[in-house]
mmCIF file of C-alpha atoms and ligand atoms in Angstrom:
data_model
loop_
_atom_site.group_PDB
_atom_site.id
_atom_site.type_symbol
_atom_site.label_atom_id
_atom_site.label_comp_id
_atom_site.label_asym_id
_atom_site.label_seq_id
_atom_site.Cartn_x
_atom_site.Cartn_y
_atom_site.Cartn_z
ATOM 1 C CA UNK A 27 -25.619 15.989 -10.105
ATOM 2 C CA UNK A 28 -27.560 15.443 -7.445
ATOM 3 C CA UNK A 29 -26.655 15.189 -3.885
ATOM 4 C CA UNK A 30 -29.877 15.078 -1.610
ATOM 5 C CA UNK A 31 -29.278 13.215 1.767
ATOM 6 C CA UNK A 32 -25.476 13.653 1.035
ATOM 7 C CA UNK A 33 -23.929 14.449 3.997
ATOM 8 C CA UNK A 34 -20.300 16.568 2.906
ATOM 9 C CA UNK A 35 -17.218 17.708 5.312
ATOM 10 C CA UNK A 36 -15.298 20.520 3.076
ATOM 11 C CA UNK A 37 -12.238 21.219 5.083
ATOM 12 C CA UNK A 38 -11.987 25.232 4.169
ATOM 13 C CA UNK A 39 -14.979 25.330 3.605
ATOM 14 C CA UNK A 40 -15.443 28.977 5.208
ATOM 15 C CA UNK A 41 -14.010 31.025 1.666
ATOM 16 C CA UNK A 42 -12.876 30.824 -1.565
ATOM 17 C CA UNK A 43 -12.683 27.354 -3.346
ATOM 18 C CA UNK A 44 -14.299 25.760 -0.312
ATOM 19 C CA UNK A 45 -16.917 28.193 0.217
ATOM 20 C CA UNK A 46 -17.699 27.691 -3.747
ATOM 21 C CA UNK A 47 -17.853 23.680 -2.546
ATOM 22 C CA UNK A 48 -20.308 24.617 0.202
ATOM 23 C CA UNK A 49 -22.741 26.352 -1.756
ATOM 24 C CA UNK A 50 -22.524 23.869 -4.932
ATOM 25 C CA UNK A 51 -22.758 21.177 -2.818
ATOM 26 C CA UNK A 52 -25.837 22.646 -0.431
ATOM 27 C CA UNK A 53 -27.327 23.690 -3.747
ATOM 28 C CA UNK A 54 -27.672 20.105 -5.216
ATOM 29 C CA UNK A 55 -29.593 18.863 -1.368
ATOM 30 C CA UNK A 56 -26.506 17.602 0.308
ATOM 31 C CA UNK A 57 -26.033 18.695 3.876
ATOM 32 C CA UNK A 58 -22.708 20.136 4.752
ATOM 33 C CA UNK A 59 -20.100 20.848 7.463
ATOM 34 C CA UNK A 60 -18.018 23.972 7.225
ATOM 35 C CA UNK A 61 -14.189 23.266 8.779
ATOM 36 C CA UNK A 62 -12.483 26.112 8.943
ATOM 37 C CA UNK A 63 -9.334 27.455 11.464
ATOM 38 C CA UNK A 64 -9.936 30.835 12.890
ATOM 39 C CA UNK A 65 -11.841 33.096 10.232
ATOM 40 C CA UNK A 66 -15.619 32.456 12.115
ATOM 41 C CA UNK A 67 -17.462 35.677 10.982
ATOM 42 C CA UNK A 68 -16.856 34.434 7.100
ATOM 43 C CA UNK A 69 -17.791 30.748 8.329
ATOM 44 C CA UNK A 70 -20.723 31.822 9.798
ATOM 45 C CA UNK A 71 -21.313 34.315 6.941
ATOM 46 C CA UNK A 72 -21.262 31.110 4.202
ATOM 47 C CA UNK A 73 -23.011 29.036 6.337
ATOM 48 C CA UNK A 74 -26.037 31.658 6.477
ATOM 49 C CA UNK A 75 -26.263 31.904 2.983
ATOM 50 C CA UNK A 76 -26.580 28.156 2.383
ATOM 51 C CA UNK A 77 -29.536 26.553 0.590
ATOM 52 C CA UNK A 78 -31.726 23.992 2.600
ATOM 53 C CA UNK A 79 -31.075 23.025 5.899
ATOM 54 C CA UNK A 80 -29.332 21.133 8.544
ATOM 55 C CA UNK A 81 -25.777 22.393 7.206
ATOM 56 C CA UNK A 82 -23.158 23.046 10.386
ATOM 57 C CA UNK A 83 -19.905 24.702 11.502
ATOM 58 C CA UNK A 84 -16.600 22.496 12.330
ATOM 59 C CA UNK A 85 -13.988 24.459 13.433
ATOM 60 C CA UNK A 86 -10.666 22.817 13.638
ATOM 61 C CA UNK A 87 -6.674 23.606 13.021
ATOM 62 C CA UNK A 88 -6.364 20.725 10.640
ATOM 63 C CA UNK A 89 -2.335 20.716 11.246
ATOM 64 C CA UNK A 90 -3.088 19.777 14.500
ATOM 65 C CA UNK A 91 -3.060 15.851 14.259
ATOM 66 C CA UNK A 92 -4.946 15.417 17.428
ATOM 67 C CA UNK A 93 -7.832 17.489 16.569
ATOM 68 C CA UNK A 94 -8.661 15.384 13.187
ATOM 69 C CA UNK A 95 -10.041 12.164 14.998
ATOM 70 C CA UNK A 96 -12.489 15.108 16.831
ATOM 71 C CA UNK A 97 -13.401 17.007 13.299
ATOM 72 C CA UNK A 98 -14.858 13.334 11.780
ATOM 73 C CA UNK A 99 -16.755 12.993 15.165
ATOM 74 C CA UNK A 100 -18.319 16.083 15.417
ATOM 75 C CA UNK A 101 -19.018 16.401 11.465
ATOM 76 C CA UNK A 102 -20.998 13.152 11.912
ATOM 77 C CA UNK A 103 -22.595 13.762 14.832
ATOM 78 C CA UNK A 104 -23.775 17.302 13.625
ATOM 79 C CA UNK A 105 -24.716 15.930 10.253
ATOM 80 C CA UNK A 106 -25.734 12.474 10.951
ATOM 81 C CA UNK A 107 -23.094 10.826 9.065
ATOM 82 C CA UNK A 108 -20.828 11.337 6.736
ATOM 83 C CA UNK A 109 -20.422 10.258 2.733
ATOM 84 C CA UNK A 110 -18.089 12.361 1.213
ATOM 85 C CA UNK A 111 -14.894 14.672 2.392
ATOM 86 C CA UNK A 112 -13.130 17.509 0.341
ATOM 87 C CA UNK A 113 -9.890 18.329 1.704
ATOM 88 C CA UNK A 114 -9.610 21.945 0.009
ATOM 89 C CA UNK A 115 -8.251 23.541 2.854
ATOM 90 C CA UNK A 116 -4.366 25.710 2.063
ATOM 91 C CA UNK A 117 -2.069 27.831 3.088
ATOM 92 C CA UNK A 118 -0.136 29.630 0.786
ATOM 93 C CA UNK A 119 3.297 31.495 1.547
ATOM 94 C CA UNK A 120 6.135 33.295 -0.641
ATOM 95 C CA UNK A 121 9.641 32.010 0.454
ATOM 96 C CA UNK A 122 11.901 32.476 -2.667
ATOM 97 C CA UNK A 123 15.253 30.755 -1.600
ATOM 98 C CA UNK A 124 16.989 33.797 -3.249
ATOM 99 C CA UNK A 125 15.808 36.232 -0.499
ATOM 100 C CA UNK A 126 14.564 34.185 2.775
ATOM 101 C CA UNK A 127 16.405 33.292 5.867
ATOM 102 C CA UNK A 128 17.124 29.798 6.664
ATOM 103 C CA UNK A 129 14.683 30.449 9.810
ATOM 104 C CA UNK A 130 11.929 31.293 7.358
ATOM 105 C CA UNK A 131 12.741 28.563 4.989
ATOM 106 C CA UNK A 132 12.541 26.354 7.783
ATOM 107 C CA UNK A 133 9.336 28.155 8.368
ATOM 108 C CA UNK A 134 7.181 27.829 5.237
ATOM 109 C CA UNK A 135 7.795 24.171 4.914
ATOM 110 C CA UNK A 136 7.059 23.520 7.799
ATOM 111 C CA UNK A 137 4.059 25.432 7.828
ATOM 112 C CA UNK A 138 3.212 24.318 4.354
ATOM 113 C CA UNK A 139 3.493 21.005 4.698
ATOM 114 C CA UNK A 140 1.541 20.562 7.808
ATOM 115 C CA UNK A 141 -1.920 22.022 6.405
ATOM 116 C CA UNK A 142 -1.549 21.237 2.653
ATOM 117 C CA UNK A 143 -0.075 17.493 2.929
ATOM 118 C CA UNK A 144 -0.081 16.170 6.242
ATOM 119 C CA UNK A 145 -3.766 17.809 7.509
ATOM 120 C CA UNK A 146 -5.038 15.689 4.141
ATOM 121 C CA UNK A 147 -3.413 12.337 5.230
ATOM 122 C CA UNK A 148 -4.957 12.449 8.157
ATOM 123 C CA UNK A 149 -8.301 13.695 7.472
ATOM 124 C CA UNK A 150 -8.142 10.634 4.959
ATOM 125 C CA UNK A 151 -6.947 8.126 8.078
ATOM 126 C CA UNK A 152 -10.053 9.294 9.971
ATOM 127 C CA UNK A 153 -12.678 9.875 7.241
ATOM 128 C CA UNK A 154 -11.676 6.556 6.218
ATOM 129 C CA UNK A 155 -12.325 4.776 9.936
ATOM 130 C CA UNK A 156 -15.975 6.083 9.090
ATOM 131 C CA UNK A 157 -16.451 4.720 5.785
ATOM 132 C CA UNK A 158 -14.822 1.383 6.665
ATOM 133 C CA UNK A 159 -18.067 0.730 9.333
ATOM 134 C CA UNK A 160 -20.749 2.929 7.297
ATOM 135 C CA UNK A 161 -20.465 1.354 3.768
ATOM 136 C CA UNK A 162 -18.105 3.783 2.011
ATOM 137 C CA UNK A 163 -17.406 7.410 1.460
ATOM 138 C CA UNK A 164 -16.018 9.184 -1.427
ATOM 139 C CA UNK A 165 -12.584 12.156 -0.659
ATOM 140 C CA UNK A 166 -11.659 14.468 -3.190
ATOM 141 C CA UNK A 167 -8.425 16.320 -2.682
ATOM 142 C CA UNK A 168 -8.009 19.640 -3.798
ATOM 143 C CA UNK A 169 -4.770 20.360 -5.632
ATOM 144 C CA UNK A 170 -2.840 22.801 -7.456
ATOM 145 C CA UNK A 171 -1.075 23.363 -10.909
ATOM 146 C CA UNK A 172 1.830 23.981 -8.268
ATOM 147 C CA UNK A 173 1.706 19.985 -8.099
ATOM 148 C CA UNK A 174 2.807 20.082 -11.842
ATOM 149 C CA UNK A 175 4.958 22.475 -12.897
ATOM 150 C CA UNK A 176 6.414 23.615 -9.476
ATOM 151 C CA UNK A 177 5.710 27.191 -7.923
ATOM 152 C CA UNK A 178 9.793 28.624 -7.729
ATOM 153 C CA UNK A 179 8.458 31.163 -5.406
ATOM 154 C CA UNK A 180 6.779 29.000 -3.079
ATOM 155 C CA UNK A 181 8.483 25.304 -3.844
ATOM 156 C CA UNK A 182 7.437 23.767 -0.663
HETATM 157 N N1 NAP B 5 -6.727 30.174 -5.170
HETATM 158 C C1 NAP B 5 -5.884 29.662 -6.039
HETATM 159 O O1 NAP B 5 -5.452 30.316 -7.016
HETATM 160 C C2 NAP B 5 -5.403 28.229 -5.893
HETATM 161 C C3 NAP B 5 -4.500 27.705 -6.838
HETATM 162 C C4 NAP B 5 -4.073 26.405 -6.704
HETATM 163 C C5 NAP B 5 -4.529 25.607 -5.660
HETATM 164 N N2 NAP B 5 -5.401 26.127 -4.746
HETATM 165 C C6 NAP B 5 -5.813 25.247 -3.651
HETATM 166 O O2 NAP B 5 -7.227 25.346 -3.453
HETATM 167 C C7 NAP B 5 -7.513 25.214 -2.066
HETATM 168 C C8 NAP B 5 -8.345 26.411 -1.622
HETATM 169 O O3 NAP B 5 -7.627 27.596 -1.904
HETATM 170 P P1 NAP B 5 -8.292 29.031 -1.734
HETATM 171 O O4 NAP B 5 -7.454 29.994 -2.510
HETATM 172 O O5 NAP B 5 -9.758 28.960 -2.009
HETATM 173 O O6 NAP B 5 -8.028 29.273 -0.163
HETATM 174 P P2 NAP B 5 -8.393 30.569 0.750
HETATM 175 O O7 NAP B 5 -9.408 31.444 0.086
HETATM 176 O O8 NAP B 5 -7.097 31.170 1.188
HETATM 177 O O9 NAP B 5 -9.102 29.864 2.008
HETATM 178 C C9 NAP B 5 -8.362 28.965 2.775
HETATM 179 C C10 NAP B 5 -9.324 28.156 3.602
HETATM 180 O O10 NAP B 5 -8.571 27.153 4.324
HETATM 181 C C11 NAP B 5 -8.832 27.315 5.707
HETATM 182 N N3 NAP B 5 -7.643 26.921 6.462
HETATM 183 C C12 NAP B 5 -6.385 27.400 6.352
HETATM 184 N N4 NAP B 5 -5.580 26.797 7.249
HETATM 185 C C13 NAP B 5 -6.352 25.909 7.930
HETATM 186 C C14 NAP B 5 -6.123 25.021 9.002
HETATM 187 N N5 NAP B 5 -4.905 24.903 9.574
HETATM 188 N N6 NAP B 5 -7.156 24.290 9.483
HETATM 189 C C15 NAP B 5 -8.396 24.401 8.924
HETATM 190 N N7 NAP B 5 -8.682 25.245 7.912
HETATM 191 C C16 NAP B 5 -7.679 25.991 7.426
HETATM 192 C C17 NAP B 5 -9.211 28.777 5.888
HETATM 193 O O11 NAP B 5 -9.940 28.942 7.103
HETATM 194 P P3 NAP B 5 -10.109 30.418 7.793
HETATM 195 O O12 NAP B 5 -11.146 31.149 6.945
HETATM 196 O O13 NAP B 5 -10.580 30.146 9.174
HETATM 197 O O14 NAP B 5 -8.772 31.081 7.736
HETATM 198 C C18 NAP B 5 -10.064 28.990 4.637
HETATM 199 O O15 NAP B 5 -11.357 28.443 4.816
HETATM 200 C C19 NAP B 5 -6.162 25.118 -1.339
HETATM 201 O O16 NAP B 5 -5.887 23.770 -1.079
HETATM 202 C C20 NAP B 5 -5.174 25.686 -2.337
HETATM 203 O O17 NAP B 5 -3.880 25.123 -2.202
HETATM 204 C C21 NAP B 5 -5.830 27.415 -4.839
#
């Protein structure tokens, strides 16, 4: 596949899955934005080891619904526009009903929730606003088998 002139937001982007995104992506000449929350030394450590140029950080809490509208802005003003959006970033926490407080319960859901369903709505409202006005855009959203079979140990 090729991707040159691609310009690519990977929310995540900074390790694991995403950071695998980055470098596939930067690989096949698309320019790329690295989102991440508060982990800057690996951000900065996948960003140096990109292929090609003109790649950027974009560091944003994602569960923050104000600071989404900002992410899009910055992405294509630091890339130049924008064409395609991966929404990998997760959060991942153990709260077996059997053994957590309510307070934690209350907790993980929350927490859960915000970064791995609401943070991809509205990366998807904003992205969107861009692609509407710039002649498309293509999202992926990263999943998990947990979407299939259920995770007991982390149902939220
Ligand atoms: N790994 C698996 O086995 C597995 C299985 C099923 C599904 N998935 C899905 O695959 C995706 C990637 O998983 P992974 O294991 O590669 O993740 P990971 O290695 O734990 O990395 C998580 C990434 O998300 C970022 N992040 C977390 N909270 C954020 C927030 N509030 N705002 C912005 N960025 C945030 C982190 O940034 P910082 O570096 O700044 O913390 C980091 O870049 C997730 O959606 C996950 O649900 C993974």
């Amino acid at each position: 596949m090729d991707f040159t002139g691609k310009r690519v937001l990977i929310t995540g982007g900074s390790r694991g899955i995403g950071k695998a995104c980055a470098e596939a992506f930067a690989k096949r000449g698309a320019k790329v934005a690295i989102n991440y929350v508060r982990n800057e030394d690996a951000a900065r450590a996948t960003l140096n080891g990109l292929p090609g140029k003109g790649h950027i950080l974009a560091q944003a809490d994602i569960s923050d619904p104000s600071a989404i509208e900002g992410l899009i802005t910055d992405t294509v003003t630091g890339l130049g526009g924008l064409d395609i959006v991966v929404n990998n970033a997760g959060v991942s926490q153990r709260h077996p009903i059997n053994t957590v407080s309510y307070e934690e319960w209350q907790d993980s859901w929350d927490r859960i929730l915000a970064v791995n369903l609401r943070a991809p709505a509205n990366v998807i409202y904003w992205a969107t606003q861009h692609f509407l006005k710039n002649g498309g855009g293509r999202i992926v959203n990263v999943s998990s088998r947990g979407a299939f079979r259920g995770e007991p140990e982390m149902p939220a």
